[in-house]
XYZ file of C-alpha atoms in Angstrom:
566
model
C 29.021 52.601 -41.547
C 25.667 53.825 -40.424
C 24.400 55.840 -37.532
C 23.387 52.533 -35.546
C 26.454 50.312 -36.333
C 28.489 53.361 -35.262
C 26.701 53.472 -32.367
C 26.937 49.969 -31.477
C 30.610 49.921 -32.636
C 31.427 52.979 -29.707
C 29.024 50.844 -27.012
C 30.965 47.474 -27.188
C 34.379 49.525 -27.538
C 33.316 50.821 -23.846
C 32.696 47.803 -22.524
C 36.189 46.853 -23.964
C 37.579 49.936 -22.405
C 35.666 49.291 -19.070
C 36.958 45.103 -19.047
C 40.567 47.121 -19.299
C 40.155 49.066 -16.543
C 39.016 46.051 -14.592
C 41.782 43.992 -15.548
C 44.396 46.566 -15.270
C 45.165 46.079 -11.415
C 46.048 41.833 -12.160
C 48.336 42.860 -15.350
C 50.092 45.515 -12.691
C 50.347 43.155 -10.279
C 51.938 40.425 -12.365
C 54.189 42.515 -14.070
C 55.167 43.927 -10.551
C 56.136 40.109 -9.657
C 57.854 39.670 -12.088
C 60.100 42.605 -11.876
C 60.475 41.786 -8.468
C 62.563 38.337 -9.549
C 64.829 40.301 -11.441
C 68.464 40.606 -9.732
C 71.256 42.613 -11.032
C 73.946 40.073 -9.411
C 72.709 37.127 -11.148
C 72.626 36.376 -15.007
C 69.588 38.057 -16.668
C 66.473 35.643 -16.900
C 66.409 36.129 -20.400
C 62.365 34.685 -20.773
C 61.283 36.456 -17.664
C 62.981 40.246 -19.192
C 60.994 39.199 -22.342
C 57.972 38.383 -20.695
C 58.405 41.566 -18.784
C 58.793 43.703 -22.039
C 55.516 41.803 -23.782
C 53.202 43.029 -20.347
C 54.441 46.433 -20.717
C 54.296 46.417 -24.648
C 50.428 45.111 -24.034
C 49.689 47.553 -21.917
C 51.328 50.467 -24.510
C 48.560 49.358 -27.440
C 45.583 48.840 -24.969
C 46.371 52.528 -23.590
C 47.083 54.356 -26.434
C 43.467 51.893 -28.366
C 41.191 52.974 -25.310
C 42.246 56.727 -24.477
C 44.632 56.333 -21.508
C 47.575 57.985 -22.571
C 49.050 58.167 -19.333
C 49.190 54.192 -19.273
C 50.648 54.593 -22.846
C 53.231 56.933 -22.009
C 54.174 55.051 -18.897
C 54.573 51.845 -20.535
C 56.363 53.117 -23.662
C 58.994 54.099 -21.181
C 59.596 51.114 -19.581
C 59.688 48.943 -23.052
C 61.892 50.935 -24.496
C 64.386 50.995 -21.252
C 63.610 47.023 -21.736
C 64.579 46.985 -25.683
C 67.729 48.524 -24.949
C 68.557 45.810 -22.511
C 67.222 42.592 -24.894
C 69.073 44.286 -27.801
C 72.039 43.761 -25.702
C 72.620 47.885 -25.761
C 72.250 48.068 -22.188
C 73.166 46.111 -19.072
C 70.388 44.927 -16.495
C 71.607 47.346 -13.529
C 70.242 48.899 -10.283
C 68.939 51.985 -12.706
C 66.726 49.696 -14.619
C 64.690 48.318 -12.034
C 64.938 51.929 -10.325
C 62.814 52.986 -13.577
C 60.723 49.637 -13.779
C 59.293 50.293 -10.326
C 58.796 54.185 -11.035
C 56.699 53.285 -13.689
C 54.416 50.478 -11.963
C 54.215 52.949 -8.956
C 53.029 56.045 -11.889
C 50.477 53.463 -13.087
C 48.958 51.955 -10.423
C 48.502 55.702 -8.859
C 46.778 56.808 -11.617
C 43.081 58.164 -11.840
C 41.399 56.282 -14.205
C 38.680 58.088 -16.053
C 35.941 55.293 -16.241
C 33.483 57.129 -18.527
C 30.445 56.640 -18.636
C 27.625 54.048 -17.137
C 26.763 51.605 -19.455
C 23.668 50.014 -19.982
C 23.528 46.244 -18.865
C 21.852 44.637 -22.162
C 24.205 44.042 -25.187
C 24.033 45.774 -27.789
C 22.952 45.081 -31.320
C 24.721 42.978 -33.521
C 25.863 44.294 -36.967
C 24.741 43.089 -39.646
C 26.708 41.072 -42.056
C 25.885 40.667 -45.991
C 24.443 37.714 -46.310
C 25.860 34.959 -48.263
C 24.648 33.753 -52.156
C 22.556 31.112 -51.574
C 21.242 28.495 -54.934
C 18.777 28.871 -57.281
C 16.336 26.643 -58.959
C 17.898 24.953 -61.508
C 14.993 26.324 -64.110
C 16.598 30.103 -62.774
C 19.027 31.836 -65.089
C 21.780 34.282 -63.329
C 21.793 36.339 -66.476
C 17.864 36.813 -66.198
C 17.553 40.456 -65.477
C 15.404 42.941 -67.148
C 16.349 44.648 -70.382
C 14.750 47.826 -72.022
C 16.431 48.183 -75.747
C 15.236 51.928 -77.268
C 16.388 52.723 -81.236
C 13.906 54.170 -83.899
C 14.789 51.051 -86.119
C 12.745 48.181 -85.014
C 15.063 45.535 -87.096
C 18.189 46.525 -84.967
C 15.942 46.404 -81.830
C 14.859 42.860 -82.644
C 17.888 41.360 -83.573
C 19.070 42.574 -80.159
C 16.450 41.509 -78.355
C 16.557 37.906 -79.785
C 20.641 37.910 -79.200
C 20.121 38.761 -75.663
C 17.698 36.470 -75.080
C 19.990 34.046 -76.093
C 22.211 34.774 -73.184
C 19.126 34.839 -70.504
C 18.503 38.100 -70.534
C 14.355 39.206 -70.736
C 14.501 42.157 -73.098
C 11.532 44.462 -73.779
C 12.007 46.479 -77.289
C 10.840 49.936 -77.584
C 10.982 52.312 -81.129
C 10.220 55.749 -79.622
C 11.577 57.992 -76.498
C 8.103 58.563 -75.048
C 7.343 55.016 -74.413
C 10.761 54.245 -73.059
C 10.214 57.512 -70.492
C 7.064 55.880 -69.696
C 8.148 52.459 -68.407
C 11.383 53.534 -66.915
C 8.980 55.343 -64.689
C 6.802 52.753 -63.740
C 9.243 49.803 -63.646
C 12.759 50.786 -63.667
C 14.688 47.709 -65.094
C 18.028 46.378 -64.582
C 19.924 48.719 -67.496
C 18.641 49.885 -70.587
C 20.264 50.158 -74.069
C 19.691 53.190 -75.813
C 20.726 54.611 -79.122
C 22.270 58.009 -79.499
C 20.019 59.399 -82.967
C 16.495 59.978 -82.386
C 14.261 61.685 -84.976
C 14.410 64.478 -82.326
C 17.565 64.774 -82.642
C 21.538 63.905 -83.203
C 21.951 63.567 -79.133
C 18.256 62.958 -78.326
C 19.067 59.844 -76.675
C 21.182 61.085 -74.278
C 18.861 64.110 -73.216
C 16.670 61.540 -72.501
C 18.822 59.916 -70.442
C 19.494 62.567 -68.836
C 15.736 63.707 -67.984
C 14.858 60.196 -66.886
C 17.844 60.004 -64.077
C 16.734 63.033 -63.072
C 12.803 62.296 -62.721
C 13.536 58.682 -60.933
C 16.085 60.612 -58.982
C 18.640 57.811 -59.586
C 20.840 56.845 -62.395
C 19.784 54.115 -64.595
C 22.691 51.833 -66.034
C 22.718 52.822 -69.662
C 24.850 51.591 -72.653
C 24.233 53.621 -76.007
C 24.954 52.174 -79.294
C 25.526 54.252 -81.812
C 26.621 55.132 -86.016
C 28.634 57.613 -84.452
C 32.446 57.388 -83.275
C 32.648 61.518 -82.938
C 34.115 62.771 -79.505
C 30.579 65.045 -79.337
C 28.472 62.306 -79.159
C 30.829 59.986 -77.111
C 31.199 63.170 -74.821
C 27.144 63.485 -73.857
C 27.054 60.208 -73.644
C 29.356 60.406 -70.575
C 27.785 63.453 -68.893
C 24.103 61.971 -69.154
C 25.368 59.701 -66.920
C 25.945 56.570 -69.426
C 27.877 53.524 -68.458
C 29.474 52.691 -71.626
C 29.303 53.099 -75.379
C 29.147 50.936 -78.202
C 29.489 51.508 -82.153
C 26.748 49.729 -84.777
C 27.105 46.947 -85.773
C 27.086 45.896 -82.756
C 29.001 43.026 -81.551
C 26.782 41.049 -78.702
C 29.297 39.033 -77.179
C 30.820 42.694 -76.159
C 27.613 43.749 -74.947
C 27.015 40.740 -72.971
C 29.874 41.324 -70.878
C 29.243 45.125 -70.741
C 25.891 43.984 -69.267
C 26.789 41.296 -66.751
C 29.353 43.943 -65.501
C 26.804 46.793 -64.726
C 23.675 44.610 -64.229
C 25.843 42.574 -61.579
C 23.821 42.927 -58.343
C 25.716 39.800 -56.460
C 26.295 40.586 -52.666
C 30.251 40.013 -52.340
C 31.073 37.659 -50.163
C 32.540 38.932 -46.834
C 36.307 39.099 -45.966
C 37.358 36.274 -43.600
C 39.929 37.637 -41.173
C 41.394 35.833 -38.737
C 42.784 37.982 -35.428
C 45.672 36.322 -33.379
C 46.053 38.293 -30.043
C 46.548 37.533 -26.549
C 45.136 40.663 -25.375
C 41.355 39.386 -25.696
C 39.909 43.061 -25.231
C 42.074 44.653 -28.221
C 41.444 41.668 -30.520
C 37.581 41.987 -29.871
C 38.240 45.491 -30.308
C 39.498 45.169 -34.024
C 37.195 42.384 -34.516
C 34.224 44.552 -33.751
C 35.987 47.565 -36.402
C 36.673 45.254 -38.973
C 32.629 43.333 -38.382
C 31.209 46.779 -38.342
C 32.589 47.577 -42.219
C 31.188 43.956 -43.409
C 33.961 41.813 -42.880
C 33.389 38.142 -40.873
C 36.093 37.738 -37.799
C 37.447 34.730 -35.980
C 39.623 35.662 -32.898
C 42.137 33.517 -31.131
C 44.189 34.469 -27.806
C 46.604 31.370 -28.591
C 48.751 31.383 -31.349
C 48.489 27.219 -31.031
C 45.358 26.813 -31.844
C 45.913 28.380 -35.679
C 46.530 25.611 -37.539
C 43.306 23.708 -36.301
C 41.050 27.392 -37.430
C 42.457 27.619 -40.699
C 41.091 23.964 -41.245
C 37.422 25.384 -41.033
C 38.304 29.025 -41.566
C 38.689 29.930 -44.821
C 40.900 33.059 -43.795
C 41.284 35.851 -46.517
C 44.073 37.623 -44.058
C 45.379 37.277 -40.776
C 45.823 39.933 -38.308
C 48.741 38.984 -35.907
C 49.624 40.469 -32.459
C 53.681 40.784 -32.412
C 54.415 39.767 -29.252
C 52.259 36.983 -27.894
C 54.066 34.510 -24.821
C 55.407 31.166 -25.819
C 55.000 32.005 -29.685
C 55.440 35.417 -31.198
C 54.077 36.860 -34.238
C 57.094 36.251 -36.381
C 57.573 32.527 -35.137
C 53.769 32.204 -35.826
C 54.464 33.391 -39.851
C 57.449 31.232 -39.880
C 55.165 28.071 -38.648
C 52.837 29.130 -41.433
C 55.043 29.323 -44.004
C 56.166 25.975 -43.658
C 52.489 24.665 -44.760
C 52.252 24.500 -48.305
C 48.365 25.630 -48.427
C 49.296 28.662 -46.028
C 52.648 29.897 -47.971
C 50.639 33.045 -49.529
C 48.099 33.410 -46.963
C 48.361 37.464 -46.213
C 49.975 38.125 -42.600
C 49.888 41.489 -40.809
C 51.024 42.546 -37.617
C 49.565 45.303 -35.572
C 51.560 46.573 -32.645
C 52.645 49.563 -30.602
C 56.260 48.704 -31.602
C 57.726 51.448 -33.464
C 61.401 50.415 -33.940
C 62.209 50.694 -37.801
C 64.551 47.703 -37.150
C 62.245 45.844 -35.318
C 59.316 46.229 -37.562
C 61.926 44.867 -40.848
C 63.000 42.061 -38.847
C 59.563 41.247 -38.316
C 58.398 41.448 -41.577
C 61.607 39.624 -42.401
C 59.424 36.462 -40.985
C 57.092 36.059 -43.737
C 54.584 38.895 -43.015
C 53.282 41.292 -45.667
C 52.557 44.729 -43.675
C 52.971 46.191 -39.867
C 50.223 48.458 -38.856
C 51.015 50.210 -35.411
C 48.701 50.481 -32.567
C 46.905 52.612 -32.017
C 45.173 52.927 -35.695
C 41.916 54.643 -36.378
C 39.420 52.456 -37.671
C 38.999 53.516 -40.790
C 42.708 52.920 -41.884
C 42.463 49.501 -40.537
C 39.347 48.726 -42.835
C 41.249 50.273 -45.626
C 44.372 48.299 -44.848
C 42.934 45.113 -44.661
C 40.399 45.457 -47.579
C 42.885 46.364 -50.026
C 45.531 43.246 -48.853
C 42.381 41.004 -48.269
C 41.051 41.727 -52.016
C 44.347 41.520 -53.459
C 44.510 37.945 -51.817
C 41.126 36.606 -53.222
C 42.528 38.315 -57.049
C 45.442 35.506 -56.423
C 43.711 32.665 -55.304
C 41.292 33.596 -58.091
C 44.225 33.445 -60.800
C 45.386 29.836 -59.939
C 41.888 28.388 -59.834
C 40.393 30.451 -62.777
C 41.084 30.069 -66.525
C 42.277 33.466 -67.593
C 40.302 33.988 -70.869
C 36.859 32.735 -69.448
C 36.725 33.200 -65.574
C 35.835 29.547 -64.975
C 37.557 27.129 -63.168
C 40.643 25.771 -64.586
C 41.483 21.657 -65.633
C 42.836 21.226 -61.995
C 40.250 22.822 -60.039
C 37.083 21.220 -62.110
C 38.808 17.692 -61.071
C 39.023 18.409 -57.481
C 35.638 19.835 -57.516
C 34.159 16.804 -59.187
C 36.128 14.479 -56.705
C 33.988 16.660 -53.768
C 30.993 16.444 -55.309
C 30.943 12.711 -55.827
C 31.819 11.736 -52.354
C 28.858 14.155 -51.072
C 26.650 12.314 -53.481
C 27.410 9.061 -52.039
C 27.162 9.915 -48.323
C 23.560 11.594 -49.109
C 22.617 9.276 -51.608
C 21.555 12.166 -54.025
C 22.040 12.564 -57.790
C 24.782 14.101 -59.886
C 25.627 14.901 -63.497
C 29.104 15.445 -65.265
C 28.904 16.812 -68.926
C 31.629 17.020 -71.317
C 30.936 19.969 -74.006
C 33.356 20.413 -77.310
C 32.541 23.850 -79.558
C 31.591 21.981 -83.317
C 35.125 22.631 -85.973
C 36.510 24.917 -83.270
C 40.051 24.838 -85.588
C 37.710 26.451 -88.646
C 36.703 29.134 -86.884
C 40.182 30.112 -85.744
C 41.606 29.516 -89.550
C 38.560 31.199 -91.045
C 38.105 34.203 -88.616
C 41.311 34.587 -86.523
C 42.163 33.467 -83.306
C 40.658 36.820 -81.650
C 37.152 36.208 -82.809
C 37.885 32.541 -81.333
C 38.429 33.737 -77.959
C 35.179 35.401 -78.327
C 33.440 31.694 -79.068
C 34.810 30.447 -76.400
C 34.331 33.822 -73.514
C 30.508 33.838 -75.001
C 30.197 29.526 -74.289
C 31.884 30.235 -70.597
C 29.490 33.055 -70.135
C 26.104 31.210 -71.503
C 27.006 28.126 -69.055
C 28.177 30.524 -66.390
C 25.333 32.440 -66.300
C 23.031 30.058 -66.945
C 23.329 27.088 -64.903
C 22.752 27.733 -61.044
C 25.338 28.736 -57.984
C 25.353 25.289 -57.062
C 26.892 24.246 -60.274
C 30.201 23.862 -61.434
C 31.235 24.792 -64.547
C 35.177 24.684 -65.804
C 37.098 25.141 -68.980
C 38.472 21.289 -69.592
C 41.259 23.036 -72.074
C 41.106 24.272 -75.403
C 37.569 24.308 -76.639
C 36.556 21.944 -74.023
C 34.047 22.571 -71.019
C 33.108 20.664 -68.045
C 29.767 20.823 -66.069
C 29.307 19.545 -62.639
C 25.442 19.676 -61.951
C 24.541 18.855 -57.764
C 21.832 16.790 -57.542
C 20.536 16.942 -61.249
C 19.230 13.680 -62.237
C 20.368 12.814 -66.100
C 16.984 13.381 -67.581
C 17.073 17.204 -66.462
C 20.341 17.867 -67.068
C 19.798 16.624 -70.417
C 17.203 19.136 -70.607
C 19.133 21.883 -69.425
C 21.585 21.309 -71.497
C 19.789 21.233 -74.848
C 18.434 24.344 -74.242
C 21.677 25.947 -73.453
C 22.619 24.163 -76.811
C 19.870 25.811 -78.690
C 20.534 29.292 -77.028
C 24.558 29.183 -78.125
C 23.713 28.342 -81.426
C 21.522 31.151 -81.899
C 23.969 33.381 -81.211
C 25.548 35.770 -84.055
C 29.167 36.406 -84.038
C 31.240 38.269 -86.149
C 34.177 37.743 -88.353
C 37.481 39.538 -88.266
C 35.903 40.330 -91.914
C 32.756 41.668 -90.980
C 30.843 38.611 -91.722
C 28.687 36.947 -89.325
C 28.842 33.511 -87.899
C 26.964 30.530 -85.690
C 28.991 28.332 -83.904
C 27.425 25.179 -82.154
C 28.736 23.101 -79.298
C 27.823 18.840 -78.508
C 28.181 17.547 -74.752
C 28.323 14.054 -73.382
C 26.964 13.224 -69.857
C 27.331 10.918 -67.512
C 25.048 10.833 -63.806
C 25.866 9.172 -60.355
C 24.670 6.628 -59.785
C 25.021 4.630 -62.630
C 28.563 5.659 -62.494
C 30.016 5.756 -59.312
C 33.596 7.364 -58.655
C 34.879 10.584 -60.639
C 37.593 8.907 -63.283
C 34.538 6.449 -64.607
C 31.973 9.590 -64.611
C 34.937 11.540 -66.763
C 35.541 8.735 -68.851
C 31.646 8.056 -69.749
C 31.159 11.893 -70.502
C 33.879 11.434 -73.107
C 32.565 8.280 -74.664
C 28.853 10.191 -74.502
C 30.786 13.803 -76.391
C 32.861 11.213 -78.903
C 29.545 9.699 -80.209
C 27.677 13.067 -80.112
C 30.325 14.270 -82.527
C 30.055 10.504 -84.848
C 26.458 10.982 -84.717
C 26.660 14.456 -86.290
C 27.324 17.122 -83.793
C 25.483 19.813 -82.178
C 23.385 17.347 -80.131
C 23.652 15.794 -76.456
C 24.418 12.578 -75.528
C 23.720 10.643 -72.279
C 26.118 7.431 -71.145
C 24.866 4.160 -70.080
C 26.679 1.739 -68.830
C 26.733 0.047 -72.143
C 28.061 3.017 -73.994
C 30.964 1.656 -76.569
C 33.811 2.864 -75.913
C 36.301 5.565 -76.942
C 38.739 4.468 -79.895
């Protein structure tokens, strides 16, 4: 957090702590009402006790959140007197309400320290990362600058072209000096650097080295090297590289080493919704958990949940544990019921600190309790680490485990939204089929290891090349499937045949040691000229079958009058 959102952060925290204050004369007086109707010669009104216990329970988290531990200690004292009697421990006598009025009369007595004067204008907001937004669909993802250093120039060219064939612009150099030289003037995404130098056996990573410490910032380096010794894998790592690979090397393995360390994506934000009817504490956390990065929704009734999850894509949900008419437990249990819901993260925060009240609670259908007061930075932790462990789930049932894209299932579903936003705007749309050429050879000639590396380099070519707007899916087995938004069919055929000329040009390697092209043919189909998603599947796959009769490793484009599948 920096110096400004921290400052903002303890502003709007004092005007929470100031609305409090304000407020804290109704909440006495209610409560004060309500203790009034209680009679120890009648029955006990069972909703009115619990009511009574919730008000004081509030009022335990607000004081002990904004700095009044008298109104904390109070408070605490009068819920637990309350537990006892709602856990059925103690009887609702003369004592009680003795004690119940002892504590309103402490609290309403009390000498509230208002703090400071605050100034009148809000304060500024925080700023949030802001989301991805599309590209051209001419712009490759993988397109970041490249600087590839060895004293053979064969090796740096056949890197250089390899890379290139994943979208990656690489500039070659053969000597140290003229490396040094451009790092300083343009500094590129990562740089590739061998270890052996005619200066000497760990020149490249002295250079390294020297260059992080001119720029005054590390540069993300992988070195490639004839050597597998522990020296020269040991100054690799205290130059400061990111990763070392042995010659030959294998590109499909520094591909992904690339995309990890050249990855400058901003992450999307954490959606959290906050369910608390104390409005102050729950713009309290909101403004915490806004100040670290995160994007907030807050809701004083619990009701009103089902309608914000429709529009609120909620990574987590922080839940108050006693709210009136539905508590937080009742709310999990009414959220487990719906099937999209079932594994949406639930965490209470509360003052309660009963071990058996906290299980039973959790006992709902909640995944944590964090108890009021909690310092800020524990609550970021806490929900980052449940909120990121969410996304990592919702990620594995929508993602195809070998190749990160989206799954059969997901692709469908996707297509289905796609084509009923291209009919209400009236916009094109593309659907492409692609099949890797005599997959089942390369698996009986080079193992099936080397054929997950086929198929991870195909899912990362179309991945990184096509735009954010895109969708691109694994179909199953050496099958792919390419939604492109508002591509007519003459430029997605375009795109696509120079994808298809990229793949092919890529070098793999054997189990053996021998090296290998693979090739890939696509059919496609484009709204309008089909109009619903099960006749744009079906004309990609008549399009693919007759790319593969014609002879394979081309593109072909449905019409209407395409002949159809045997």
């Amino acid at each position: 957090m920096t110096q400004q959102q921290s400052a903002d952060l303890q502003t709007r925290k004092a005007r929470l702590r100031a609305s409090f204050i304000s407020q804290l004369p109704t909440r006495l007086g209610e409560l004060r009402e309500r203790v009034s109707r209680l009679d120890p010669a009648q029955p006990p009104d069972r909703l009115n006790l619990q009511e009574i216990h919730r008000l004081f329970h509030t009022l335990k988290g607000s004081g002990a959140t904004f700095g009044f531990p008298e109104v904390m200690a109070a408070a605490r004292d009068a819920e637990q007197h309350l537990s006892q009697v709602l856990d059925g421990y103690e009887a609702l006598g003369e004592e009680l309400l003795d004690t119940l009025s002892h504590q309103l009369d402490a609290l309403e007595h009390l000498e509230i320290d208002r703090g400071p004067c605050l100034p009148q204008e809000p304060p500024a907001q925080v700023a949030l990362p802001a989301r991805r937004s599309g590209r051209d669909i001419t712009t490759s993802r993988g397109e970041h600058s490249i600087y590839v250093c060895d004293d053979d120039p064969e090796v740096v060219a056949e890197l250089a072209m390899q890379l290139g064939c994943f979208g990656y612009r690489v500039t070659a150099f053969t000597s140290l000096a003229r490396l040094h030289r451009a790092v300083a003037e343009t500094p590129p995404a990562a740089v590739i650097l061998d270890v052996v130098f005619p200066e000497g056996i760990n020149a490249g990573p002295e250079a390294l080295a020297e260059i992080n410490r001119l720029t005054g910032q590390p540069v993300p380096t992988i070195f490639i090297s004839n050597r597998e010794d522990f020296g020269a894998r040991l100054h690799a790592v205290q130059a400061g590289g990111s990763a070392y690979c042995t010659k030959p090397v294998k590109t499909v393995e520094m591909v992904e080493i690339l995309d990890l360390i050249t990855d400058t994506t901003p992450v999307e934000p954490f959606h959290i919704l906050i369910v608390d009817d104390d409005p102050d504490l729950a713009q309290y956390h909101a403004l915490i958990l806004e100040a670290a990065g995160m994007v907030t929704r807050v809701l004083n009734n619990p009701a009103l949940v089902l309608q914000q999850l429709e529009t609120f894509q909620a990574d987590l949900m922080l839940v108050d544990l006693y709210m009136p008419l539905c508590s937080g437990p009742e709310l999990a249990q009414v959220l487990r019921q719906v099937p999209a819901h079932v594994g949406l993260p639930i965490i209470y925060i509360s003052s309660e600190t009963d071990a058996e009240r906290q299980f039973r609670a959790l006992a709902a259908g909640a995944d944590g309790f964090l108890t009021k007061p909690i310092a800020p930075k524990r609550l970021v932790a806490e929900i980052r680490l449940r909120a990121e462990r969410m996304r990592t789930l919702r990620s594995l049932m929508v993602r195809d485990s070998l190749t990160g894209l989206f799954n059969h299932n997901t692709i469908l579903q996707l297509l289905e939204i796609a084509v009923a936003a291209a009919l209400r705007g009236n916009t094109p749309l593309s659907f492409a089929m692609i099949d890797i050429d005599h997959f089942k050879q390369v698996n009986d000639s080079h193992g099936h290891n080397v054929g997950d590396q086929v198929l991870m380099a195909l899912g990362r070519t179309l991945r990184l090349r096509m735009r954010d707007s895109d969708v691109v899916g694994r179909y199953g087995g050496e099958e792919f499937a390419v939604v492109m938004i508002g591509a007519s069919a003459e430029r997605a055929m375009q795109v696509l045949d120079a994808l298809r000329q990229s793949f092919a040009a890529v070098t793999f390697a054997g189990e053996g040691g021998q090296q290998f092209h693979s090739t890939f043919s696509a059919g496609l189909a484009a709204f309008p000229d089909f109009t619903d998603p099960t006749t744009l599947q079906e004309a990609a796959d008549r399009a693919l079958y007759q790319a593969k009769r014609h002879g394979r490793n081309r593109i072909e484009c449905a019409t209407v009058a395409t002949e159809p599948r045997p």
